[in-house]
Each structure stands twice: as structure tokens, then as C-alpha cells.
XYZ file of C-alpha atoms in Angstrom:
560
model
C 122.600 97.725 128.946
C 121.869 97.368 125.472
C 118.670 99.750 124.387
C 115.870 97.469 123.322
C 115.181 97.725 119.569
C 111.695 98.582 117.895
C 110.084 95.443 116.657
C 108.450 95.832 112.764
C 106.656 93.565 110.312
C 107.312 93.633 107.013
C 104.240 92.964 104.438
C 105.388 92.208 100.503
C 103.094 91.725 97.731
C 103.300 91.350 94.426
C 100.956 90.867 91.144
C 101.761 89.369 88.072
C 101.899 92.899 86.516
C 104.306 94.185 89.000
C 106.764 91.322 88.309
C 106.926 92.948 84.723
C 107.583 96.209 86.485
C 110.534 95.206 88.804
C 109.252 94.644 91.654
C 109.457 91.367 92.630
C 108.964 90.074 96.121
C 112.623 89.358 96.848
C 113.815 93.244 95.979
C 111.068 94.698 97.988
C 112.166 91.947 100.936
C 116.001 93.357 100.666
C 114.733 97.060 100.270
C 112.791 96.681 103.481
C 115.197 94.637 105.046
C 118.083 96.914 104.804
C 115.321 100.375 106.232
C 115.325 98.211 109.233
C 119.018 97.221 109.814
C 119.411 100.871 109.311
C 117.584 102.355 111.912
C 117.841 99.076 113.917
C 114.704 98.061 113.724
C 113.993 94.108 114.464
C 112.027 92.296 111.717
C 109.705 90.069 114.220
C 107.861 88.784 111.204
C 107.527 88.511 107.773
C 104.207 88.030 105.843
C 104.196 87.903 101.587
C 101.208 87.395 99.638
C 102.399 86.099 96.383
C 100.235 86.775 92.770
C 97.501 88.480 95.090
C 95.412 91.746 93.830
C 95.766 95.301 95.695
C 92.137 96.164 94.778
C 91.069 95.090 97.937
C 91.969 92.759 101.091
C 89.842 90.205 100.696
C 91.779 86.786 99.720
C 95.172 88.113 101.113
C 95.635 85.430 103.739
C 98.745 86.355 105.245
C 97.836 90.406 104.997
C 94.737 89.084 106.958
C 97.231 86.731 109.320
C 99.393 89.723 110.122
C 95.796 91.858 111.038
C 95.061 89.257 113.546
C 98.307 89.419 115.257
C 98.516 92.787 115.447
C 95.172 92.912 117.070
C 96.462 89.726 119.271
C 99.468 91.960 120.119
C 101.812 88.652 120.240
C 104.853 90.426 118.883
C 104.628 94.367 120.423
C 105.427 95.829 117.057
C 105.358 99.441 116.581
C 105.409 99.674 112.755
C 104.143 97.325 109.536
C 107.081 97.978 106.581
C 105.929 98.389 103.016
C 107.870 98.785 100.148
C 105.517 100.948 98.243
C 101.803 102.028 99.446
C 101.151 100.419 96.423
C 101.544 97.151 97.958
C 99.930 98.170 100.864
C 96.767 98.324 98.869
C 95.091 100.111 95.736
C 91.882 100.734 97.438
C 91.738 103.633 99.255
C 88.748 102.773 102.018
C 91.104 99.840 102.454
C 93.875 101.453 102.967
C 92.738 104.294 105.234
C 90.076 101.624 107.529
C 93.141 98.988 107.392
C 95.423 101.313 108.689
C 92.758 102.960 111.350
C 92.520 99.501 113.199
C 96.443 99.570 112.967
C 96.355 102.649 114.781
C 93.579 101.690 116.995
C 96.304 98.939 118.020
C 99.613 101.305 118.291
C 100.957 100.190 115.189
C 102.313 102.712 112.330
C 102.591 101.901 108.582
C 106.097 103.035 106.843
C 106.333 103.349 102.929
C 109.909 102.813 102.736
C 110.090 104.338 98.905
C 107.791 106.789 99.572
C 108.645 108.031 102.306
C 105.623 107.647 104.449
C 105.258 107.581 108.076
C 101.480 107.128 109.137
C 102.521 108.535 112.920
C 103.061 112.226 111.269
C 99.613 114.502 110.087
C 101.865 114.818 106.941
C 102.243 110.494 106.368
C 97.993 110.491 107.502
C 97.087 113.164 104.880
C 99.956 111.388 102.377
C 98.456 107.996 102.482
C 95.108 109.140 102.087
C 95.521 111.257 98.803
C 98.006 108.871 97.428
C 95.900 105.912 97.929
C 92.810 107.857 96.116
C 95.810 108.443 92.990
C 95.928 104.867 93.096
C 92.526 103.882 92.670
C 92.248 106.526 89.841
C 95.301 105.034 88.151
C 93.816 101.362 88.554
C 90.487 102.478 86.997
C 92.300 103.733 83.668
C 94.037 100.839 83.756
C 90.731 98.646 83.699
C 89.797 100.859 80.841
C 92.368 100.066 78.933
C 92.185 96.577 78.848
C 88.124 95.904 79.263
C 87.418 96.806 75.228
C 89.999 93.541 74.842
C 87.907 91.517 77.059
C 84.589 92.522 75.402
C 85.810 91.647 72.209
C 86.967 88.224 73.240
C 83.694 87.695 74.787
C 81.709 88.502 71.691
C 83.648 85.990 70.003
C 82.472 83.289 72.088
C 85.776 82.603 73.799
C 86.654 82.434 77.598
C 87.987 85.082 79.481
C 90.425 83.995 81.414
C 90.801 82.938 85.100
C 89.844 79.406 86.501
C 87.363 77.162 84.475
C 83.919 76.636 85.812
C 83.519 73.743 87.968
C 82.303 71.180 85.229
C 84.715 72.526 82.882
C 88.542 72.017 82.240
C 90.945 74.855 80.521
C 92.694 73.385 77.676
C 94.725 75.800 75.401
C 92.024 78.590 76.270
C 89.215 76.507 75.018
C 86.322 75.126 77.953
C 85.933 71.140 77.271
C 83.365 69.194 79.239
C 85.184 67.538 82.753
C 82.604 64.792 83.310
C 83.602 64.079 86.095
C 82.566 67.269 87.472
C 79.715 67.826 85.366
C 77.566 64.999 86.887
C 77.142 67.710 89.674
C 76.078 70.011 87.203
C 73.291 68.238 85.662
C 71.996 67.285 89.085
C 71.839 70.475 90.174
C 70.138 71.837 87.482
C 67.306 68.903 86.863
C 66.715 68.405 90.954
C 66.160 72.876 90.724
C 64.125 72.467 87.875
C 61.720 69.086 88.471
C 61.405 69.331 91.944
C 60.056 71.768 94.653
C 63.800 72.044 96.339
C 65.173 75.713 96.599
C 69.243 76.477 96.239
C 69.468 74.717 100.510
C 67.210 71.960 99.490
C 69.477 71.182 96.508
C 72.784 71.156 98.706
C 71.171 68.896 101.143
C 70.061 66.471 98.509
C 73.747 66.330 96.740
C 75.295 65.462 100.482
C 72.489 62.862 100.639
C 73.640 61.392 97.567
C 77.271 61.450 98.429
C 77.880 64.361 95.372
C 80.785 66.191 96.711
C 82.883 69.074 94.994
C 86.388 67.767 93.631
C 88.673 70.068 95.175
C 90.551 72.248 92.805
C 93.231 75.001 93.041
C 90.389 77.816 93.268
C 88.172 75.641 96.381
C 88.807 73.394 99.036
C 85.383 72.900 100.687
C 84.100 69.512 99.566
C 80.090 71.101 99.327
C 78.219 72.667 97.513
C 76.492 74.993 99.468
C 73.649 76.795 98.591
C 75.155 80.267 97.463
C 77.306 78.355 95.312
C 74.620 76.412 94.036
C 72.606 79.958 93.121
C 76.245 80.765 91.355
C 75.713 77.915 89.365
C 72.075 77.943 88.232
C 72.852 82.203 86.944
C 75.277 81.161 85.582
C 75.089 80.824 81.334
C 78.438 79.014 80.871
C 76.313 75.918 81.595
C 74.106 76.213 78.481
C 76.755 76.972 76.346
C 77.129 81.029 76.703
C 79.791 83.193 77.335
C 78.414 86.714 79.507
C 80.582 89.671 79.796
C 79.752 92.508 83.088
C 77.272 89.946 84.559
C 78.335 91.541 87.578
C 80.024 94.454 88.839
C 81.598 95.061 92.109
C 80.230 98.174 93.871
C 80.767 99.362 97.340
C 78.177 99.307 100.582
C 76.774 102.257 100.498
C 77.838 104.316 104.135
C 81.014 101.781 104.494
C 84.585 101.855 104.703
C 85.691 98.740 102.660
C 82.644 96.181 102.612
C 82.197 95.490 99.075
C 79.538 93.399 97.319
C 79.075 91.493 93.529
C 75.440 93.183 92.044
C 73.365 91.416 89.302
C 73.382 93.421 86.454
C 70.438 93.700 83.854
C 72.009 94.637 80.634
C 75.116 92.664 80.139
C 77.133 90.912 77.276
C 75.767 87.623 76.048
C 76.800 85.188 73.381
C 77.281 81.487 71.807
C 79.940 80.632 72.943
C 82.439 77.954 71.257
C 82.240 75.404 74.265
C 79.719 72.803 74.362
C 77.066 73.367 76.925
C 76.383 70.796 80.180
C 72.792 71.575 80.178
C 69.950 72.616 77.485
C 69.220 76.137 77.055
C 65.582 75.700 77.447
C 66.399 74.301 81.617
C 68.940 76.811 81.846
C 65.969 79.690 81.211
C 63.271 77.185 83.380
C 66.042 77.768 85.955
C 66.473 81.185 85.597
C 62.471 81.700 85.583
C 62.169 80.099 89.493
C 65.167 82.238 90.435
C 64.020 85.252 90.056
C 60.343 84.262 91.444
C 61.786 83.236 94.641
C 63.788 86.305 94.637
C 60.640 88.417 94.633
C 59.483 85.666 97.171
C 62.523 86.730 99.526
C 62.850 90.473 98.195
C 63.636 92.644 101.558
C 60.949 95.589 102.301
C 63.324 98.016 104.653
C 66.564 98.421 102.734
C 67.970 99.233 106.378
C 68.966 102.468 108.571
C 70.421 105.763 107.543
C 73.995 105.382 106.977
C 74.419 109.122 106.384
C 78.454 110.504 107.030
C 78.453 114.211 107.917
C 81.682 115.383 106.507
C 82.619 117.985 109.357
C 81.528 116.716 112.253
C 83.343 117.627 115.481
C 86.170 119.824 112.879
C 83.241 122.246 112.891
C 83.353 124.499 115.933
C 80.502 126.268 117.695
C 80.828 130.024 117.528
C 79.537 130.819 121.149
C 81.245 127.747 122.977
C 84.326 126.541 121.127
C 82.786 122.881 121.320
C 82.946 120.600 118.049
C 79.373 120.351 116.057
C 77.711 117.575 115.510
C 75.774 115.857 112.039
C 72.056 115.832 112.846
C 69.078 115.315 110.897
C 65.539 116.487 111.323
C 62.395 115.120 109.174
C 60.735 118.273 107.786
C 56.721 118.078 107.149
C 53.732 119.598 104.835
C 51.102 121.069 106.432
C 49.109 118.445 105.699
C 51.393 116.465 107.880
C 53.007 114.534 104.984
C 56.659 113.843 105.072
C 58.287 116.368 103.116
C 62.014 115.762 103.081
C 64.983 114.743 105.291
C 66.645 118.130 106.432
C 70.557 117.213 107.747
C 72.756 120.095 109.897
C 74.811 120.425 112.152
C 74.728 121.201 115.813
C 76.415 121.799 119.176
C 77.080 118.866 121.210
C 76.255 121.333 124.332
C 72.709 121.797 122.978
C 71.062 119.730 125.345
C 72.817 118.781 128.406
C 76.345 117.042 128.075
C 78.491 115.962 130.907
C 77.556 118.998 132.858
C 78.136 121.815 130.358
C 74.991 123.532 128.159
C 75.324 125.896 125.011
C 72.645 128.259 124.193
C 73.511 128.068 120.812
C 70.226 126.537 118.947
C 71.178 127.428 114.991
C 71.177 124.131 112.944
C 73.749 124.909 110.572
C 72.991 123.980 106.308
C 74.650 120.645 106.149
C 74.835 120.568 102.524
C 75.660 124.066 102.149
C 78.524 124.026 104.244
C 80.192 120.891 103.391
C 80.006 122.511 99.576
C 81.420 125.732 101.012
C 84.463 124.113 102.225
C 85.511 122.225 99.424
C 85.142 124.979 96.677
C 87.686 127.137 99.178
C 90.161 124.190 98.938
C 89.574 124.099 96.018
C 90.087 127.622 95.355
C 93.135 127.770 97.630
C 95.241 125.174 95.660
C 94.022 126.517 91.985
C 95.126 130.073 92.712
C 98.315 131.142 90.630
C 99.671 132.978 94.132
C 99.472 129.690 95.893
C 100.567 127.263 93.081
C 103.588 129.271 93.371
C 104.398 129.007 96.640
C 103.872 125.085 96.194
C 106.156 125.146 93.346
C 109.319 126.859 95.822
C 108.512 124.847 97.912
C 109.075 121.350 96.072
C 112.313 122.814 94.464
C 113.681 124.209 97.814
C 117.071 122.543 98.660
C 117.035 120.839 101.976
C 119.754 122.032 103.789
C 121.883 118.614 104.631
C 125.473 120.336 105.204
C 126.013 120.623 108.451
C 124.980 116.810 109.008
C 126.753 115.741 106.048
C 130.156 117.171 107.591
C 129.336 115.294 110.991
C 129.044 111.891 108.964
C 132.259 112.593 107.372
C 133.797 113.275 110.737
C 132.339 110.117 112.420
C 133.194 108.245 109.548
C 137.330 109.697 109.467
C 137.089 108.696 113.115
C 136.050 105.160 112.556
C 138.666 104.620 110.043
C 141.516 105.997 112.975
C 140.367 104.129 115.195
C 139.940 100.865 113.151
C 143.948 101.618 112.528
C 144.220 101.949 115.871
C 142.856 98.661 116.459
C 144.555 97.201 113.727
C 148.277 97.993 115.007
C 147.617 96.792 118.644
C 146.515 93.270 117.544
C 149.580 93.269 116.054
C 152.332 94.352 118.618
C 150.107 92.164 120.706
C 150.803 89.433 118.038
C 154.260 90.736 117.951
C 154.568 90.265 122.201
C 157.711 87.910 123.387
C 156.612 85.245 125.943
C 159.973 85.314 127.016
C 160.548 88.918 127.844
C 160.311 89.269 131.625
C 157.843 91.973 131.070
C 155.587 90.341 128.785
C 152.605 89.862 131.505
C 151.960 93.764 132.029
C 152.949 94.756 128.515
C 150.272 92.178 127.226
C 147.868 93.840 130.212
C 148.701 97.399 129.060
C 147.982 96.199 125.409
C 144.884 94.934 126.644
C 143.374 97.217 128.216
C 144.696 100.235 125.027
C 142.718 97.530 122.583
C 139.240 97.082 125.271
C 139.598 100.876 124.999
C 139.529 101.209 121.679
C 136.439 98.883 121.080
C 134.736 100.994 123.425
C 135.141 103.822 121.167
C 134.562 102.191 117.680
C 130.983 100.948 119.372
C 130.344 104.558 120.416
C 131.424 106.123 117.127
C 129.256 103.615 115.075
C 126.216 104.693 117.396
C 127.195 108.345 116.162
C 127.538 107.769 113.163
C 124.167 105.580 112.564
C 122.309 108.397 114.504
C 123.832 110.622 111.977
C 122.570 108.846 109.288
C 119.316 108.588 110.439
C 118.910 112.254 111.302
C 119.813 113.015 107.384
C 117.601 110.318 106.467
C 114.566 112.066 108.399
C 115.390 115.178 106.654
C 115.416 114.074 103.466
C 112.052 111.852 104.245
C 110.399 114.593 105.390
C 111.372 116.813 102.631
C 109.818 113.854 99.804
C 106.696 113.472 102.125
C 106.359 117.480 101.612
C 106.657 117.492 98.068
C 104.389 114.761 97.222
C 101.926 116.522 99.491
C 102.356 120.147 97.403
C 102.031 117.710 94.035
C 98.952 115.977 95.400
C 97.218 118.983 96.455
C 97.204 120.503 93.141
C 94.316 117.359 92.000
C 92.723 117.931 95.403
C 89.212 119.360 93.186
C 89.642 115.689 90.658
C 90.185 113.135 93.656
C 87.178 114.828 95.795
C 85.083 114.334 92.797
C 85.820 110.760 92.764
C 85.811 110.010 96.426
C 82.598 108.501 98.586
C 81.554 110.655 101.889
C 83.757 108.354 103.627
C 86.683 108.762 101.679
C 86.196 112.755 101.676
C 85.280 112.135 105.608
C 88.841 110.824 106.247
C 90.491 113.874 103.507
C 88.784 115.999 105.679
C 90.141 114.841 109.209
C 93.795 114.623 107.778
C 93.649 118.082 106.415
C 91.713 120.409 108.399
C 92.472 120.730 112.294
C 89.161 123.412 112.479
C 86.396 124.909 110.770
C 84.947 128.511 112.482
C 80.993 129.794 110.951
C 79.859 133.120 111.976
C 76.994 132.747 114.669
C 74.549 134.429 112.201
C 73.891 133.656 108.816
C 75.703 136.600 106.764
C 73.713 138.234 104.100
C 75.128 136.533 101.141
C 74.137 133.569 102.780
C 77.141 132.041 103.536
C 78.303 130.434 107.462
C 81.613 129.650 106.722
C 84.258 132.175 108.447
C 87.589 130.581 108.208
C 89.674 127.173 107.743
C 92.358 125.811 109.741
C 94.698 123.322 108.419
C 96.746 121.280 110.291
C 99.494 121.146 107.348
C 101.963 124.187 106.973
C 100.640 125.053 103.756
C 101.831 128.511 103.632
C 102.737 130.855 106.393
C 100.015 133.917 106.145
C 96.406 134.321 105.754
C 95.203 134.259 102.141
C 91.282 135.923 101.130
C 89.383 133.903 99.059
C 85.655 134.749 98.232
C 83.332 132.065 96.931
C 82.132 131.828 92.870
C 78.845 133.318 93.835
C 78.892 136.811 93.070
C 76.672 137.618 96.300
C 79.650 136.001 98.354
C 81.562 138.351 100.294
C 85.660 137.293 100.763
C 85.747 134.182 103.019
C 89.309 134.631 105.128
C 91.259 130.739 105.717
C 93.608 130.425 108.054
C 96.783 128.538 107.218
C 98.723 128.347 109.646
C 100.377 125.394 111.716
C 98.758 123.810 114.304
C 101.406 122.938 117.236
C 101.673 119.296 118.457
């Protein structure tokens, strides 16, 4: 019975940049394609987003298609294919939420040119620094080409992408569509003249049977009223051309929600299109915007969103159970708030599930958390360890004794292929009229069954073979890239958000141990545990406060 194979999507993407680079979708398809024919995968599906952004998910329709079905389970897969992580995403909170709800599901990611298996610790920790490289690497980018922008702004000229709605793109230049500009000038005079707010409007074009043209960049056929707000903000309509009039900035305490924010200060100019509307209603407009924004201006901004970097890697020193973020609201004596104090805790402090710590310290949240990173930090900066990461990248991998067994299997397939070859032929060669022809042709028969037998069990040797030196060599690239990576471990934490460092944290560290006393240089933090074989004894470290004693982190493998 033939072993059932492992069932894969495969996800392609590429950008207009990329296709400059190589990497168009039809070399990534036969890159992929041939990692799963190789270790005999099956390809249930294949999704491609063509011309689509890895900044972040949104707009990827089929990205988002294959999402649902691996939530839907239709197909069983066990793994999503990528060429490159790259493709995957260039956002790292998308990357590392996207690929938690994967795993939430039983599904893997695989960066076939990377090297990347999301199943190992090593793949986790890999996609999570790598994706961080990314976004760094995307930012310069944006650097590079925003003074090029600006400078096209301040000359009054568009800056690429689809024209307004009103407005047609001919040979870069914005030129009145007046077809779509009757929507325009409603919108603006029925704002203006009337008492209607941004719904009031919408309704009112409906009413009047004014219905959005559909275009390449919309298909809804209203104008609804956060489009309508779009509109009235917007100073393309009174013959402007802004530049930063909004700038996308993350929710703060999220993984990948992501929001446009009004800017103040921005870019502003004549610009060399004619506007649809006066510049004196364009500024009327602006002037009831922003009073029923004060109108509608929220008074609670929401709940704390705070992430506690270490909790449940931090142990309790008396009971061995993980510790907990907490905060507590500290007070004058006056009875005035005073400030928000966070810690960290046992879980066991009060009652849990039958069990009950004594231990009552709450732990410096701030001060550990700080603690922690300036020993990584530490750790990969010191000459001793660079070192060892250096050996460690150029260390041969040792391939020779599974080299030889491919060149065995593969001699063996070739014999018996000759085999093969010569009894089709003195089968071929048979005489029908030789009295003995029935049990020759039998014997023949049953030599040649034989022999397929063995060329089906070889291949299967030989594949396995292959697969085992491909593992090797994977996991040899997936170490090396970690050792690289670690060495900006102090630049990407500076970058990252609490959630970001959050999930750096839970892919390198299997444990955290505090004394159960605050020591006299005022330190907690007793030792680290990693869960990545970073080097094989302990290594003393003391902290860049001189009243720090020598903190001791523990670097050794944690068995799975």
C-alpha cells in the first residue's frame, strides 16, 4: 500500500521591483515545485498574488483565500511553500501573527531558499529575526527613494499611483474626467451649503442616482461616507498636490492591525492640474471637518494594552511555576494617583487549580526586562563568543558518508536499469515457435516483475538518501544565518515593538531564573536559558553597572 503523501500549498508573490531582481512568479513556481516532487510532497493548491506589496497582508486576496482554507481545513495540508520569506511578507508582526494562526491550525511554513522550517525552535527564532532584517531593509529602501518623491511634489506634479476619482492620468499629468467630477462638486457644495454630515451626503448622492464609475482601483458603485471624508481632506480637489498627508503607523499593543493617521505638518503646493472645486470651499470644507471631529472626539482612548515581555519564561524561585505580568496603581498620601507600577508575579500567588506559592515578591518589570536584553546583548558582542559563532558558520558539515550511499544507490539503479533493459529484449528476442516458449516467456516474466520490484525499492533509497543530505545541509544554512543574525540582535531589539521583542523572546529563551531576594547591587536576574545550542558551557557576564556583580547564563540545549 502506497504511503500517503504530505499535502502543501504553495504561496508566490511578486512586486514590480522583484521582477527586476529575478524573481518572477514562474521561477519561484518551478523552484517550489521541484522541493515538493523531491520530498514527495503533493501540491493541493496553488495561490499567487501578482504586483502585490510584502509590507503587509492587507489587499493580498489569494494570501487571504489560502488563510481561510487553512482555517476551513478543506485540503489537510501540513506545510504552506515559499520561495523566499521575503515573499512570505516584509512585515514582521505579519509574518510572526500570520504564521501563529498557521500553527494554531497544524500548518508549517517552509522557505525553500532559505532554508526555513517553522516546525524547528531554530526555523521559529529564524523567521522572526529575519523578518525584523526585512523590515529594516524596506525602511532604507523608503529612504532612498522618498527625497525623489518630495521633490516631485514640490514641483506640483503627481506622484504616482491611481488618479483621484474625478481625475484621469494622462502622460503623468491629472486632467479633469467630467464625468466623474460631477460627483465631486456635489459632494463638496451639498457638505458645504447644507446641514448633511459625510452619511447624510452618501445618502443624498444614492437619492439622486450619483453612483461611483467603477475603475481598476474600486468596484463598489457608492460612495460611502468614509470615502466621502477621503474626498472632502483631500487638496487634489482645489488644485494642490500634499506630500506625508498621512503616515501609516501601527495599533499600539497589536500584532499587525495597522491604521492611516492625519498628520499636521505635511507638504503642500500648487499643483499643475486644474482644480474641481474653489479653494475658498475646499477650506469651508475643511473648517466643518474638523468641528465635527471635536464634535465626535473619543474621551477614553481604551484599555491597557500593556505586553510583559517575560511572562510565563520567568520562573518563580520557590515553586518552579512561570510568572506572570501584573500591574498595581501606586498612590500619594494624599490619595492621588501617583503612577502605574508593572511586575511580575507567581501564578500560585493566590489560589490556582489547587496549588498555592508563598512567594509574594513583585518582581521590577522594567528592570528586569532591561536586564535581560543588555546580557544578550552582551553575550553576542563578546570577542570569546563572536568567535565561537564564527567556527561555527565555517564548520564543514560532514556529508561523506551519505554522499557514498547516494553513489551506491545510484550505481545500483543504473545495474539494474541494464538489467531491465536486456530482459525486454530476449523477451523481444523469444520464438513463438519454440516448444518452450510459454515457460521461457514465464521465467522471463517473472526475472523482469523482479527487477521492477527492485528499481522501485532502490529509487525509495535513493530519494530518502537525498533527503537525509538535504536536511543536513538545511539545517546547517538555518544555523548559520542564526549565528549571522545574532550578531545585530542589540540593532533589531532597538527597532522592534513589545510585541515583536515578546515573540524574540519566546523563540529564544526556554527560561529565565531571579534570585528570591533582591541582591545588593540590585539586580534579580540569576541566569538565562536558551533553547538554541548557542555554545556548549556556561559563560559569566556581569552587567555595565559597576555595582553589578557577574550574572551567570546558561547556554545549554534544551531537549525536545
Amino acid at each position: 500500500m502506497a504511503k500517503e503523501k504530505i499535502k502543501v500549498y504553495t504561496y508566490t508573490r511578486v512586486s514590480t521591483a522583484m521582477q527586476i531582481d529575478g524573481y518572477s512568479l514562474d521561477a519561484q513556481k518551478a523552484r517550489m515545485k521541484s522541493f515538493a516532487e523531491f520530498n514527495e510532497y503533493e501540491i493541493a493548491h496553488e495561490y499567487e498574488d501578482a504586483g502585490k506589496s510584502g509590507k503587509s497582508i492587507e489587499g493580498r486576496i489569494q494570501f487571504n483565500q489560502m488563510m481561510e482554507d487553512i482555517k476551513s481545513g478543506k485540503d489537510g495540508v501540513s506545510y504552506v511553500l515559499v520561495f523566499k520569506l521575503s515573499r512570505f511578507g516584509r512585515n514582521a508582526a505579519d509574518v510572526l501573527s500570520t504564521l501563529q494562526v498557521m500553527q494554531d491550525f497544524g500548518v508549517n511554513l517552509i522557505c525553500v531558499e532559505d532554508g526555513i522550517d517553522s516546525s524547528k525552535d531554530a526555523g521559529k527564532l529564524m523567521i522572526s529575526v529575519l523578518s525584523a532584517v526585512a523590515e529594516i531593509e524596506r525602511e532604507n529602501i523608503r529612504v532612498q527613494t522618498m527625497e525623489g518623491r518630495i521633490q516631485k511634489a514640490r514641483e506640483g506634479k503627481w506622484n504616482g499611483g491611481f488618479a483621484p476619482y474625478g481625475y484621469k492620468l494622462e502622460n503623468g499629468m491629472l486632467l479633469i474626467n467630467e464625468e466623474e467630477a460631477v460627483a465631486i462638486r456635489t459632494i463638496f457644495d451639498q457638505y458645504v451649503h447644507t446641514n448633511m454630515g459625510a452619511t447624510g451626503v452618501a445618502k443624498y448622492l444614492e437619492q439622486h442616482g450619483i453612483h461611483k464609475i467603477q475603475r481598476q482601483n474600486g468596484k463598489n458603485p457608492l460612495f460611502d461616507a468614509s470615502l466621502i471624508r477621503r474626498i472632502l481632506k483631500n487638496p487634489v480637489y482645489c488644485g494642490k498636490i500634499s506630500y506625508g498627508r498621512r503616515k501609516t503607523e501601527k495599533v499600539h499593543g497589536t500584532r499587525n492591525e495597522y491604521r492611516l493617521v492625519e498628520q499636521e505638518n505635511y507638504l503642500l503646493v500648487d499643483g499643475l492640474h486644474e482644480g474641481i472645486v474653489s479653494e475658498d470651499l475646499w477650506h469651508e470644507a475643511q473648517v466643518k471637518l474638523l468641528a465635527q471631529a471635536k464634535k465626535y472626539e473619543r474621551v477614553n482612548p481604551g484599555k491597557d494594552t500593556k505586553v510583559h515581555l517575560l511572562s510565563s519564561i520567568l520562573k518563580c524561585p520557590v515553586c518552579g511555576a512561570g510568572m506572570y505580568g501584573n500591574k498595581s496603581v501606586k498612590y500619594k498620601s494624599d490619595g492621588t494617583k501617583y503612577k502605574d507600577f508593572f511586575y511580575y508575579g507567581c501564578k500560585h500567588r493566590s489560589m490556582t487549580r489547587g496549588h498555592k506559592c508563598d512567594y509574594s515578591k513583585q518582581v521590577n518589570e522594567e528592570l528586569l526586562d532591561s536586564a535581560v536584553a543588555e546580557v544578550i546583548v552582551k553575550l553576542v558582542s563578546n570577542p570569546r563568543f563572536a568567535g565561537i559563532m564564527q567556527k561555527k558558520i565555517n564548520m564543514k558539515v560532514d556529508t561523506a558518508a551519505i554522499e557514498q550511499e547516494i553513489a551506491n544507490y545510484e550505481k545500483q539503479l543504473r545495474q539494474n536499469y541494464s538489467i531491465k533493459a536486456r530482459l525486454m529484449e530476449e523477451i523481444d528476442s523469444l520464438d513463438p515457435d519454440d516448444r518452450h516458449y510459454l515457460k521461457r516467456k514465464t521465467d522471463l516474466d517473472d526475472r523482469l516483475y523482479k527487477m521492477y520490484d527492485k528499481i522501485e525499492d532502490t529509487e525509495n533509497l535513493l530519494i530518502a538518501a537525498r533527503a537525509k543530505k538535504m536536511a543536513i545541509e538545511a539545517e546547517k544554512l538555518t544555523g548559520d544565518n542564526i549565528y549571522k543574525v545574532l550578531i545585530y540582535f542589540d540593532k533589531l531589539y532597538a527597532r522592534m515593538d513589545e510585541q515583536e521583542r515578546r515573540q524574540l523572546m519566546e523563540a529564544l529563551i526556554s527560561e529565565v531564573q531571579i534570585f528570591e531576594e533582591r541582591q545588593p547591587n540590585g539586580q534579580w536576574l540569576k541566569s538565562i536559558k536558551f533553547k538554541l545550542p548557542i555554545i556548549e558551557e556556561n559563560m559569566s557576564l556581569s552587567l555595565d553597572n559597576d555595582s553589578h556583580v557577574e550574572t551567570v547564563v546558561l547556554l545549554s540545549k534544551v531537549s525536545h
